[in-house]
mmCIF file with all atom_site columns, C-alpha atoms in Angstrom:
data_model
loop_
_atom_site.group_PDB
_atom_site.id
_atom_site.type_symbol
_atom_site.label_atom_id
_atom_site.label_alt_id
_atom_site.label_comp_id
_atom_site.label_asym_id
_atom_site.label_entity_id
_atom_site.label_seq_id
_atom_site.pdbx_PDB_ins_code
_atom_site.Cartn_x
_atom_site.Cartn_y
_atom_site.Cartn_z
_atom_site.occupancy
_atom_site.B_iso_or_equiv
_atom_site.pdbx_formal_charge
_atom_site.auth_seq_id
_atom_site.auth_comp_id
_atom_site.auth_asym_id
_atom_site.auth_atom_id
_atom_site.pdbx_PDB_model_num
ATOM 1   C CA . ASP Y 1 1   ? 145.925 137.165 269.376 1.00 0.00 ? 1   ASP Y CA 1
ATOM 2   C CA . ALA Y 1 2   ? 147.083 140.361 271.014 1.00 0.00 ? 2   ALA Y CA 1
ATOM 3   C CA . GLY Y 1 3   ? 146.863 140.061 274.802 1.00 0.00 ? 3   GLY Y CA 1
ATOM 4   C CA . ILE Y 1 4   ? 144.063 142.490 275.426 1.00 0.00 ? 4   ILE Y CA 1
ATOM 5   C CA . THR Y 1 5   ? 141.096 141.980 277.706 1.00 0.00 ? 5   THR Y CA 1
ATOM 6   C CA . GLN Y 1 6   ? 138.194 144.139 278.760 1.00 0.00 ? 6   GLN Y CA 1
ATOM 7   C CA . SER Y 1 7   ? 136.157 143.944 281.939 1.00 0.00 ? 7   SER Y CA 1
ATOM 8   C CA . PRO Y 1 8   ? 133.346 143.685 282.538 1.00 0.00 ? 8   PRO Y CA 1
ATOM 9   C CA . ARG Y 1 9   ? 132.093 142.252 279.247 1.00 0.00 ? 9   ARG Y CA 1
ATOM 10  C CA . HIS Y 1 10  ? 128.508 143.179 280.001 1.00 0.00 ? 10  HIS Y CA 1
ATOM 11  C CA . LYS Y 1 11  ? 127.054 145.678 282.427 1.00 0.00 ? 11  LYS Y CA 1
ATOM 12  C CA . VAL Y 1 12  ? 123.618 147.046 283.158 1.00 0.00 ? 12  VAL Y CA 1
ATOM 13  C CA . THR Y 1 13  ? 123.454 150.113 285.348 1.00 0.00 ? 13  THR Y CA 1
ATOM 14  C CA . GLU Y 1 14  ? 121.111 152.931 286.240 1.00 0.00 ? 14  GLU Y CA 1
ATOM 15  C CA . THR Y 1 15  ? 121.204 156.566 285.191 1.00 0.00 ? 15  THR Y CA 1
ATOM 16  C CA . GLY Y 1 16  ? 123.346 158.652 287.514 1.00 0.00 ? 16  GLY Y CA 1
ATOM 17  C CA . THR Y 1 17  ? 125.604 155.869 288.757 1.00 0.00 ? 17  THR Y CA 1
ATOM 18  C CA . PRO Y 1 18  ? 129.370 155.881 288.176 1.00 0.00 ? 18  PRO Y CA 1
ATOM 19  C CA . VAL Y 1 19  ? 130.802 153.168 285.946 1.00 0.00 ? 19  VAL Y CA 1
ATOM 20  C CA . THR Y 1 20  ? 134.390 152.161 285.283 1.00 0.00 ? 20  THR Y CA 1
ATOM 21  C CA . LEU Y 1 21  ? 135.473 149.967 282.415 1.00 0.00 ? 21  LEU Y CA 1
ATOM 22  C CA . ARG Y 1 22  ? 138.892 148.392 282.384 1.00 0.00 ? 22  ARG Y CA 1
ATOM 23  C CA . CYS Y 1 23  ? 141.174 147.579 279.490 1.00 0.00 ? 23  CYS Y CA 1
ATOM 24  C CA . HIS Y 1 24  ? 144.163 145.393 280.267 1.00 0.00 ? 24  HIS Y CA 1
ATOM 25  C CA . GLN Y 1 25  ? 147.035 144.481 277.932 1.00 0.00 ? 25  GLN Y CA 1
ATOM 26  C CA . THR Y 1 26  ? 149.975 142.138 278.308 1.00 0.00 ? 26  THR Y CA 1
ATOM 27  C CA . GLU Y 1 27  ? 151.833 143.439 275.231 1.00 0.00 ? 27  GLU Y CA 1
ATOM 28  C CA . ASN Y 1 28  ? 153.506 146.513 276.751 1.00 0.00 ? 28  ASN Y CA 1
ATOM 29  C CA . HIS Y 1 29  ? 152.183 148.594 273.847 1.00 0.00 ? 29  HIS Y CA 1
ATOM 30  C CA . ARG Y 1 30  ? 152.512 152.355 274.022 1.00 0.00 ? 30  ARG Y CA 1
ATOM 31  C CA . TYR Y 1 31  ? 149.142 153.457 272.711 1.00 0.00 ? 31  TYR Y CA 1
ATOM 32  C CA . MET Y 1 32  ? 145.749 152.560 274.168 1.00 0.00 ? 32  MET Y CA 1
ATOM 33  C CA . TYR Y 1 33  ? 142.349 153.759 272.932 1.00 0.00 ? 33  TYR Y CA 1
ATOM 34  C CA . TRP Y 1 34  ? 138.720 153.739 273.965 1.00 0.00 ? 34  TRP Y CA 1
ATOM 35  C CA . TYR Y 1 35  ? 136.011 153.747 271.282 1.00 0.00 ? 35  TYR Y CA 1
ATOM 36  C CA . ARG Y 1 36  ? 132.277 153.469 271.344 1.00 0.00 ? 36  ARG Y CA 1
ATOM 37  C CA . GLN Y 1 37  ? 130.284 151.750 268.646 1.00 0.00 ? 37  GLN Y CA 1
ATOM 38  C CA . ASP Y 1 38  ? 126.761 152.913 267.838 1.00 0.00 ? 38  ASP Y CA 1
ATOM 39  C CA . PRO Y 1 39  ? 124.530 152.105 264.856 1.00 0.00 ? 39  PRO Y CA 1
ATOM 40  C CA . GLY Y 1 40  ? 125.115 154.569 262.042 1.00 0.00 ? 40  GLY Y CA 1
ATOM 41  C CA . HIS Y 1 41  ? 128.272 155.971 263.651 1.00 0.00 ? 41  HIS Y CA 1
ATOM 42  C CA . GLY Y 1 42  ? 130.887 153.276 263.264 1.00 0.00 ? 42  GLY Y CA 1
ATOM 43  C CA . LEU Y 1 43  ? 133.684 153.572 265.822 1.00 0.00 ? 43  LEU Y CA 1
ATOM 44  C CA . ARG Y 1 44  ? 134.105 156.915 267.547 1.00 0.00 ? 44  ARG Y CA 1
ATOM 45  C CA . LEU Y 1 45  ? 137.155 157.753 269.610 1.00 0.00 ? 45  LEU Y CA 1
ATOM 46  C CA . ILE Y 1 46  ? 136.450 158.711 273.228 1.00 0.00 ? 46  ILE Y CA 1
ATOM 47  C CA . HIS Y 1 47  ? 139.934 159.094 274.702 1.00 0.00 ? 47  HIS Y CA 1
ATOM 48  C CA . TYR Y 1 48  ? 143.344 157.710 274.008 1.00 0.00 ? 48  TYR Y CA 1
ATOM 49  C CA . SER Y 1 49  ? 146.682 157.389 275.753 1.00 0.00 ? 49  SER Y CA 1
ATOM 50  C CA . TYR Y 1 50  ? 150.180 157.678 274.326 1.00 0.00 ? 50  TYR Y CA 1
ATOM 51  C CA . GLY Y 1 51  ? 151.945 156.662 277.504 1.00 0.00 ? 51  GLY Y CA 1
ATOM 52  C CA . VAL Y 1 52  ? 151.581 156.332 281.259 1.00 0.00 ? 52  VAL Y CA 1
ATOM 53  C CA . LYS Y 1 53  ? 149.731 159.394 282.563 1.00 0.00 ? 53  LYS Y CA 1
ATOM 54  C CA . ASP Y 1 54  ? 149.589 160.816 278.998 1.00 0.00 ? 54  ASP Y CA 1
ATOM 55  C CA . THR Y 1 55  ? 146.057 160.981 277.652 1.00 0.00 ? 55  THR Y CA 1
ATOM 56  C CA . ASP Y 1 56  ? 144.114 163.084 275.192 1.00 0.00 ? 56  ASP Y CA 1
ATOM 57  C CA . LYS Y 1 57  ? 140.520 163.581 274.141 1.00 0.00 ? 57  LYS Y CA 1
ATOM 58  C CA . GLY Y 1 58  ? 138.850 162.063 271.143 1.00 0.00 ? 58  GLY Y CA 1
ATOM 59  C CA . GLU Y 1 59  ? 135.738 163.033 269.178 1.00 0.00 ? 59  GLU Y CA 1
ATOM 60  C CA . VAL Y 1 60  ? 133.169 162.162 271.865 1.00 0.00 ? 60  VAL Y CA 1
ATOM 61  C CA . SER Y 1 61  ? 134.910 162.724 275.213 1.00 0.00 ? 61  SER Y CA 1
ATOM 62  C CA . ASP Y 1 62  ? 132.144 164.639 277.031 1.00 0.00 ? 62  ASP Y CA 1
ATOM 63  C CA . GLY Y 1 63  ? 130.914 162.666 280.043 1.00 0.00 ? 63  GLY Y CA 1
ATOM 64  C CA . TYR Y 1 64  ? 133.950 160.374 280.089 1.00 0.00 ? 64  TYR Y CA 1
ATOM 65  C CA . SER Y 1 65  ? 137.284 160.462 281.862 1.00 0.00 ? 65  SER Y CA 1
ATOM 66  C CA . VAL Y 1 66  ? 140.264 158.126 281.626 1.00 0.00 ? 66  VAL Y CA 1
ATOM 67  C CA . SER Y 1 67  ? 143.313 157.187 283.611 1.00 0.00 ? 67  SER Y CA 1
ATOM 68  C CA . ARG Y 1 68  ? 146.480 155.280 282.836 1.00 0.00 ? 68  ARG Y CA 1
ATOM 69  C CA . SER Y 1 69  ? 148.704 154.829 285.859 1.00 0.00 ? 69  SER Y CA 1
ATOM 70  C CA . LYS Y 1 70  ? 150.367 151.668 284.499 1.00 0.00 ? 70  LYS Y CA 1
ATOM 71  C CA . THR Y 1 71  ? 151.347 150.681 280.976 1.00 0.00 ? 71  THR Y CA 1
ATOM 72  C CA . GLU Y 1 72  ? 149.027 147.678 281.047 1.00 0.00 ? 72  GLU Y CA 1
ATOM 73  C CA . ASP Y 1 73  ? 145.792 149.293 282.250 1.00 0.00 ? 73  ASP Y CA 1
ATOM 74  C CA . PHE Y 1 74  ? 143.590 151.987 280.711 1.00 0.00 ? 74  PHE Y CA 1
ATOM 75  C CA . LEU Y 1 75  ? 140.429 152.829 282.653 1.00 0.00 ? 75  LEU Y CA 1
ATOM 76  C CA . LEU Y 1 76  ? 137.373 154.541 281.229 1.00 0.00 ? 76  LEU Y CA 1
ATOM 77  C CA . THR Y 1 77  ? 135.042 156.177 283.755 1.00 0.00 ? 77  THR Y CA 1
ATOM 78  C CA . LEU Y 1 78  ? 131.537 157.445 283.289 1.00 0.00 ? 78  LEU Y CA 1
ATOM 79  C CA . GLU Y 1 79  ? 131.162 159.742 286.300 1.00 0.00 ? 79  GLU Y CA 1
ATOM 80  C CA . SER Y 1 80  ? 127.371 159.772 286.106 1.00 0.00 ? 80  SER Y CA 1
ATOM 81  C CA . ALA Y 1 81  ? 126.031 157.421 283.469 1.00 0.00 ? 81  ALA Y CA 1
ATOM 82  C CA . THR Y 1 82  ? 123.275 158.581 281.125 1.00 0.00 ? 82  THR Y CA 1
ATOM 83  C CA . SER Y 1 83  ? 121.080 156.601 278.744 1.00 0.00 ? 83  SER Y CA 1
ATOM 84  C CA . SER Y 1 84  ? 122.928 158.160 275.783 1.00 0.00 ? 84  SER Y CA 1
ATOM 85  C CA . GLN Y 1 85  ? 126.027 156.285 276.950 1.00 0.00 ? 85  GLN Y CA 1
ATOM 86  C CA . THR Y 1 86  ? 124.396 152.943 276.288 1.00 0.00 ? 86  THR Y CA 1
ATOM 87  C CA . SER Y 1 87  ? 126.757 151.469 273.737 1.00 0.00 ? 87  SER Y CA 1
ATOM 88  C CA . VAL Y 1 88  ? 129.383 148.868 272.994 1.00 0.00 ? 88  VAL Y CA 1
ATOM 89  C CA . TYR Y 1 89  ? 132.805 150.037 274.133 1.00 0.00 ? 89  TYR Y CA 1
ATOM 90  C CA . PHE Y 1 90  ? 135.983 148.787 272.478 1.00 0.00 ? 90  PHE Y CA 1
ATOM 91  C CA . CYS Y 1 91  ? 139.486 149.159 273.751 1.00 0.00 ? 91  CYS Y CA 1
ATOM 92  C CA . ALA Y 1 92  ? 142.405 149.016 271.319 1.00 0.00 ? 92  ALA Y CA 1
ATOM 93  C CA . ILE Y 1 93  ? 146.174 148.930 271.650 1.00 0.00 ? 93  ILE Y CA 1
ATOM 94  C CA . ARG Y 1 94  ? 149.006 149.800 269.308 1.00 0.00 ? 94  ARG Y CA 1
ATOM 95  C CA . PRO Y 1 95  ? 152.782 149.487 269.747 1.00 0.00 ? 95  PRO Y CA 1
ATOM 96  C CA . ARG Y 1 96  ? 153.827 152.696 267.905 1.00 0.00 ? 96  ARG Y CA 1
ATOM 97  C CA . ASP Y 1 97  ? 153.000 155.048 265.025 1.00 0.00 ? 97  ASP Y CA 1
ATOM 98  C CA . TYR Y 1 98  ? 152.208 153.586 261.626 1.00 0.00 ? 98  TYR Y CA 1
ATOM 99  C CA . THR Y 1 99  ? 151.172 150.229 263.097 1.00 0.00 ? 99  THR Y CA 1
ATOM 100 C CA . GLU Y 1 100 ? 147.834 148.479 263.214 1.00 0.00 ? 100 GLU Y CA 1
ATOM 101 C CA . GLN Y 1 101 ? 145.503 148.566 266.181 1.00 0.00 ? 101 GLN Y CA 1
ATOM 102 C CA . PHE Y 1 102 ? 144.493 145.430 268.024 1.00 0.00 ? 102 PHE Y CA 1
ATOM 103 C CA . PHE Y 1 103 ? 141.017 145.480 269.485 1.00 0.00 ? 103 PHE Y CA 1
ATOM 104 C CA . GLY Y 1 104 ? 139.649 143.968 272.648 1.00 0.00 ? 104 GLY Y CA 1
ATOM 105 C CA . PRO Y 1 105 ? 136.452 141.902 272.712 1.00 0.00 ? 105 PRO Y CA 1
ATOM 106 C CA . GLY Y 1 106 ? 134.212 144.829 273.662 1.00 0.00 ? 106 GLY Y CA 1
ATOM 107 C CA . THR Y 1 107 ? 132.022 145.731 276.649 1.00 0.00 ? 107 THR Y CA 1
ATOM 108 C CA . ARG Y 1 108 ? 128.285 146.062 276.215 1.00 0.00 ? 108 ARG Y CA 1
ATOM 109 C CA . LEU Y 1 109 ? 126.986 148.749 278.576 1.00 0.00 ? 109 LEU Y CA 1
ATOM 110 C CA . THR Y 1 110 ? 123.302 149.429 279.106 1.00 0.00 ? 110 THR Y CA 1
ATOM 111 C CA . VAL Y 1 111 ? 122.229 152.465 281.100 1.00 0.00 ? 111 VAL Y CA 1
ATOM 112 C CA . LEU Y 1 112 ? 118.596 152.288 282.199 1.00 0.00 ? 112 LEU Y CA 1
ATOM 113 C CA . ILE J 2 1   ? 136.993 168.388 262.916 1.00 0.00 ? 1   ILE J CA 1
ATOM 114 C CA . LEU J 2 2   ? 138.522 165.623 260.822 1.00 0.00 ? 2   LEU J CA 1
ATOM 115 C CA . ASN J 2 3   ? 136.110 163.926 258.457 1.00 0.00 ? 3   ASN J CA 1
ATOM 116 C CA . VAL J 2 4   ? 136.623 160.432 257.105 1.00 0.00 ? 4   VAL J CA 1
ATOM 117 C CA . GLU J 2 5   ? 133.993 159.378 254.590 1.00 0.00 ? 5   GLU J CA 1
ATOM 118 C CA . GLN J 2 6   ? 133.361 155.918 253.193 1.00 0.00 ? 6   GLN J CA 1
ATOM 119 C CA . SER J 2 7   ? 131.199 154.969 250.251 1.00 0.00 ? 7   SER J CA 1
ATOM 120 C CA . PRO J 2 8   ? 129.016 153.213 249.604 1.00 0.00 ? 8   PRO J CA 1
ATOM 121 C CA . GLN J 2 9   ? 127.435 152.646 253.027 1.00 0.00 ? 9   GLN J CA 1
ATOM 122 C CA . SER J 2 10  ? 126.368 149.154 252.025 1.00 0.00 ? 10  SER J CA 1
ATOM 123 C CA . LEU J 2 11  ? 126.784 146.829 249.125 1.00 0.00 ? 11  LEU J CA 1
ATOM 124 C CA . HIS J 2 12  ? 125.161 143.569 248.069 1.00 0.00 ? 12  HIS J CA 1
ATOM 125 C CA . VAL J 2 13  ? 126.991 141.454 245.499 1.00 0.00 ? 13  VAL J CA 1
ATOM 126 C CA . GLN J 2 14  ? 126.820 137.935 244.150 1.00 0.00 ? 14  GLN J CA 1
ATOM 127 C CA . GLU J 2 15  ? 129.487 135.369 244.908 1.00 0.00 ? 15  GLU J CA 1
ATOM 128 C CA . GLY J 2 16  ? 132.274 135.733 242.361 1.00 0.00 ? 16  GLY J CA 1
ATOM 129 C CA . ASP J 2 17  ? 131.718 139.444 241.736 1.00 0.00 ? 17  ASP J CA 1
ATOM 130 C CA . SER J 2 18  ? 134.596 141.834 242.229 1.00 0.00 ? 18  SER J CA 1
ATOM 131 C CA . THR J 2 19  ? 133.908 144.988 244.155 1.00 0.00 ? 19  THR J CA 1
ATOM 132 C CA . ASN J 2 20  ? 135.560 148.117 245.518 1.00 0.00 ? 20  ASN J CA 1
ATOM 133 C CA . PHE J 2 21  ? 134.945 150.741 248.182 1.00 0.00 ? 21  PHE J CA 1
ATOM 134 C CA . THR J 2 22  ? 136.213 154.263 248.705 1.00 0.00 ? 22  THR J CA 1
ATOM 135 C CA . CYS J 2 23  ? 137.629 156.045 251.746 1.00 0.00 ? 23  CYS J CA 1
ATOM 136 C CA . SER J 2 24  ? 138.099 159.836 251.638 1.00 0.00 ? 24  SER J CA 1
ATOM 137 C CA . PHE J 2 25  ? 140.212 161.597 254.247 1.00 0.00 ? 25  PHE J CA 1
ATOM 138 C CA . PRO J 2 26  ? 141.926 164.933 254.927 1.00 0.00 ? 26  PRO J CA 1
ATOM 139 C CA . SER J 2 27  ? 145.145 165.406 252.972 1.00 0.00 ? 27  SER J CA 1
ATOM 140 C CA . SER J 2 28  ? 146.777 167.481 255.742 1.00 0.00 ? 28  SER J CA 1
ATOM 141 C CA . ASN J 2 29  ? 148.594 166.064 258.808 1.00 0.00 ? 29  ASN J CA 1
ATOM 142 C CA . PHE J 2 30  ? 148.520 162.635 257.182 1.00 0.00 ? 30  PHE J CA 1
ATOM 143 C CA . TYR J 2 31  ? 150.486 159.869 258.856 1.00 0.00 ? 31  TYR J CA 1
ATOM 144 C CA . ALA J 2 32  ? 148.816 156.657 257.730 1.00 0.00 ? 32  ALA J CA 1
ATOM 145 C CA . LEU J 2 33  ? 145.610 155.143 256.413 1.00 0.00 ? 33  LEU J CA 1
ATOM 146 C CA . HIS J 2 34  ? 144.292 151.962 257.977 1.00 0.00 ? 34  HIS J CA 1
ATOM 147 C CA . TRP J 2 35  ? 141.790 149.388 256.704 1.00 0.00 ? 35  TRP J CA 1
ATOM 148 C CA . TYR J 2 36  ? 139.991 147.012 259.077 1.00 0.00 ? 36  TYR J CA 1
ATOM 149 C CA . ARG J 2 37  ? 137.582 144.160 258.558 1.00 0.00 ? 37  ARG J CA 1
ATOM 150 C CA . TRP J 2 38  ? 134.778 143.794 261.097 1.00 0.00 ? 38  TRP J CA 1
ATOM 151 C CA . GLU J 2 39  ? 132.602 140.716 261.202 1.00 0.00 ? 39  GLU J CA 1
ATOM 152 C CA . THR J 2 40  ? 129.345 140.724 263.124 1.00 0.00 ? 40  THR J CA 1
ATOM 153 C CA . ALA J 2 41  ? 129.749 139.920 266.835 1.00 0.00 ? 41  ALA J CA 1
ATOM 154 C CA . LYS J 2 42  ? 133.539 140.097 266.585 1.00 0.00 ? 42  LYS J CA 1
ATOM 155 C CA . SER J 2 43  ? 136.178 142.792 267.001 1.00 0.00 ? 43  SER J CA 1
ATOM 156 C CA . PRO J 2 44  ? 137.716 144.689 264.083 1.00 0.00 ? 44  PRO J CA 1
ATOM 157 C CA . GLU J 2 45  ? 140.841 143.142 262.592 1.00 0.00 ? 45  GLU J CA 1
ATOM 158 C CA . ALA J 2 46  ? 143.507 144.993 260.654 1.00 0.00 ? 46  ALA J CA 1
ATOM 159 C CA . LEU J 2 47  ? 143.885 144.448 256.920 1.00 0.00 ? 47  LEU J CA 1
ATOM 160 C CA . PHE J 2 48  ? 146.384 147.093 255.904 1.00 0.00 ? 48  PHE J CA 1
ATOM 161 C CA . VAL J 2 49  ? 148.274 150.126 257.145 1.00 0.00 ? 49  VAL J CA 1
ATOM 162 C CA . MET J 2 50  ? 149.510 152.378 254.346 1.00 0.00 ? 50  MET J CA 1
ATOM 163 C CA . THR J 2 51  ? 151.751 155.382 254.696 1.00 0.00 ? 51  THR J CA 1
ATOM 164 C CA . LEU J 2 52  ? 153.164 156.460 251.343 1.00 0.00 ? 52  LEU J CA 1
ATOM 165 C CA . ASN J 2 53  ? 151.409 158.067 248.422 1.00 0.00 ? 53  ASN J CA 1
ATOM 166 C CA . GLY J 2 54  ? 150.996 155.434 245.740 1.00 0.00 ? 54  GLY J CA 1
ATOM 167 C CA . ASP J 2 55  ? 151.193 152.565 248.235 1.00 0.00 ? 55  ASP J CA 1
ATOM 168 C CA . GLU J 2 56  ? 149.502 149.367 247.134 1.00 0.00 ? 56  GLU J CA 1
ATOM 169 C CA . LYS J 2 57  ? 148.964 146.472 249.533 1.00 0.00 ? 57  LYS J CA 1
ATOM 170 C CA . LYS J 2 58  ? 147.576 143.017 248.900 1.00 0.00 ? 58  LYS J CA 1
ATOM 171 C CA . LYS J 2 59  ? 146.383 140.158 251.072 1.00 0.00 ? 59  LYS J CA 1
ATOM 172 C CA . GLY J 2 60  ? 144.933 137.251 249.136 1.00 0.00 ? 60  GLY J CA 1
ATOM 173 C CA . ARG J 2 61  ? 141.982 138.527 247.100 1.00 0.00 ? 61  ARG J CA 1
ATOM 174 C CA . ILE J 2 62  ? 141.898 141.874 248.895 1.00 0.00 ? 62  ILE J CA 1
ATOM 175 C CA . SER J 2 63  ? 144.030 144.825 247.856 1.00 0.00 ? 63  SER J CA 1
ATOM 176 C CA . ALA J 2 64  ? 144.175 148.539 248.623 1.00 0.00 ? 64  ALA J CA 1
ATOM 177 C CA . THR J 2 65  ? 145.631 151.667 247.058 1.00 0.00 ? 65  THR J CA 1
ATOM 178 C CA . LEU J 2 66  ? 146.449 155.045 248.544 1.00 0.00 ? 66  LEU J CA 1
ATOM 179 C CA . ASN J 2 67  ? 146.467 158.593 247.152 1.00 0.00 ? 67  ASN J CA 1
ATOM 180 C CA . THR J 2 68  ? 147.514 161.010 249.885 1.00 0.00 ? 68  THR J CA 1
ATOM 181 C CA . LYS J 2 69  ? 147.660 164.060 247.634 1.00 0.00 ? 69  LYS J CA 1
ATOM 182 C CA . GLU J 2 70  ? 143.957 163.894 246.831 1.00 0.00 ? 70  GLU J CA 1
ATOM 183 C CA . GLY J 2 71  ? 142.952 162.158 250.051 1.00 0.00 ? 71  GLY J CA 1
ATOM 184 C CA . TYR J 2 72  ? 141.446 158.845 249.039 1.00 0.00 ? 72  TYR J CA 1
ATOM 185 C CA . SER J 2 73  ? 142.024 155.114 249.288 1.00 0.00 ? 73  SER J CA 1
ATOM 186 C CA . TYR J 2 74  ? 140.340 152.244 247.479 1.00 0.00 ? 74  TYR J CA 1
ATOM 187 C CA . LEU J 2 75  ? 139.791 148.735 248.800 1.00 0.00 ? 75  LEU J CA 1
ATOM 188 C CA . TYR J 2 76  ? 139.258 146.029 246.186 1.00 0.00 ? 76  TYR J CA 1
ATOM 189 C CA . ILE J 2 77  ? 137.927 142.517 246.660 1.00 0.00 ? 77  ILE J CA 1
ATOM 190 C CA . LYS J 2 78  ? 138.383 140.177 243.719 1.00 0.00 ? 78  LYS J CA 1
ATOM 191 C CA . GLY J 2 79  ? 135.944 137.300 243.303 1.00 0.00 ? 79  GLY J CA 1
ATOM 192 C CA . SER J 2 80  ? 133.900 137.960 246.444 1.00 0.00 ? 80  SER J CA 1
ATOM 193 C CA . GLN J 2 81  ? 133.028 134.988 248.624 1.00 0.00 ? 81  GLN J CA 1
ATOM 194 C CA . PRO J 2 82  ? 130.292 134.717 251.279 1.00 0.00 ? 82  PRO J CA 1
ATOM 195 C CA . GLU J 2 83  ? 132.983 134.751 253.985 1.00 0.00 ? 83  GLU J CA 1
ATOM 196 C CA . ASP J 2 84  ? 133.975 138.238 252.804 1.00 0.00 ? 84  ASP J CA 1
ATOM 197 C CA . SER J 2 85  ? 130.677 139.523 254.194 1.00 0.00 ? 85  SER J CA 1
ATOM 198 C CA . ALA J 2 86  ? 131.634 142.076 256.841 1.00 0.00 ? 86  ALA J CA 1
ATOM 199 C CA . THR J 2 87  ? 131.900 145.783 257.490 1.00 0.00 ? 87  THR J CA 1
ATOM 200 C CA . TYR J 2 88  ? 135.084 147.339 256.135 1.00 0.00 ? 88  TYR J CA 1
ATOM 201 C CA . LEU J 2 89  ? 136.392 150.338 258.043 1.00 0.00 ? 89  LEU J CA 1
ATOM 202 C CA . CYS J 2 90  ? 139.048 152.805 257.086 1.00 0.00 ? 90  CYS J CA 1
ATOM 203 C CA . ALA J 2 91  ? 140.812 155.030 259.608 1.00 0.00 ? 91  ALA J CA 1
ATOM 204 C CA . PHE J 2 92  ? 142.909 158.155 259.174 1.00 0.00 ? 92  PHE J CA 1
ATOM 205 C CA . GLU J 2 93  ? 145.959 158.382 261.432 1.00 0.00 ? 93  GLU J CA 1
ATOM 206 C CA . SER J 2 94  ? 147.185 161.888 262.166 1.00 0.00 ? 94  SER J CA 1
ATOM 207 C CA . ASN J 2 95  ? 150.485 163.063 263.597 1.00 0.00 ? 95  ASN J CA 1
ATOM 208 C CA . THR J 2 96  ? 149.025 162.906 267.132 1.00 0.00 ? 96  THR J CA 1
ATOM 209 C CA . GLY J 2 97  ? 148.630 159.125 267.170 1.00 0.00 ? 97  GLY J CA 1
ATOM 210 C CA . LYS J 2 98  ? 144.879 159.519 266.958 1.00 0.00 ? 98  LYS J CA 1
ATOM 211 C CA . LEU J 2 99  ? 142.859 157.345 264.575 1.00 0.00 ? 99  LEU J CA 1
ATOM 212 C CA . ILE J 2 100 ? 139.590 158.654 263.160 1.00 0.00 ? 100 ILE J CA 1
ATOM 213 C CA . PHE J 2 101 ? 137.360 155.982 261.624 1.00 0.00 ? 101 PHE J CA 1
ATOM 214 C CA . GLY J 2 102 ? 134.896 156.249 258.798 1.00 0.00 ? 102 GLY J CA 1
ATOM 215 C CA . GLN J 2 103 ? 131.402 154.837 259.232 1.00 0.00 ? 103 GLN J CA 1
ATOM 216 C CA . GLY J 2 104 ? 132.273 151.744 257.244 1.00 0.00 ? 104 GLY J CA 1
ATOM 217 C CA . THR J 2 105 ? 131.018 149.939 254.169 1.00 0.00 ? 105 THR J CA 1
ATOM 218 C CA . THR J 2 106 ? 128.930 146.855 254.896 1.00 0.00 ? 106 THR J CA 1
ATOM 219 C CA . LEU J 2 107 ? 129.377 144.140 252.296 1.00 0.00 ? 107 LEU J CA 1
ATOM 220 C CA . GLN J 2 108 ? 126.942 141.271 251.866 1.00 0.00 ? 108 GLN J CA 1
ATOM 221 C CA . VAL J 2 109 ? 127.975 138.512 249.469 1.00 0.00 ? 109 VAL J CA 1
ATOM 222 C CA . LYS J 2 110 ? 125.178 136.209 248.354 1.00 0.00 ? 110 LYS J CA 1
ATOM 223 C CA . PRO J 2 111 ? 126.005 132.616 247.439 1.00 0.00 ? 111 PRO J CA 1
#
């Protein structure tokens, strides 16, 4: 298995609070991604990173920010969580172009 | 906005049936086409990554073909088994390193 972990695995929070999800890899892979999974939508890309301090937006980036100060960590922050951000969040890593992605175990976030 | 479409959305087959799904994607800025298998309560796992027009890949009873000129890929499962029940996702990789996923085809194989 690719060395990729996500924390926390489950979180319940209230509307308006900030939330940070962490993705950690031990593979030294270049690319890291954050997706959200919602019924009827499959996997939608939030943000991704192609190197330390290099990030770009995905399809559904509004309300989310990311940071990657080290190769191994990619943080996803919800500055002020809303109920529409209740979802399962998956992190993925990839060594380079044309290669498969390896997914983390997911984080289930509930915003009340 | 890039659009990746998969059909059908869901499929129910009997054990032993062969089946196939379709993934349609933009034909411009194409880098690669990915297929993933996603079982309930697990994380997606890669099946294939295809890059060249005419590519064909095979893993056991599962195979895939790629047509980049017309923007489609087929995934075939020969002799479906109950353990093949899962959601099958395709993803279009552009020249930015971004992957855009389709909504998936959910396969249910009845014993």
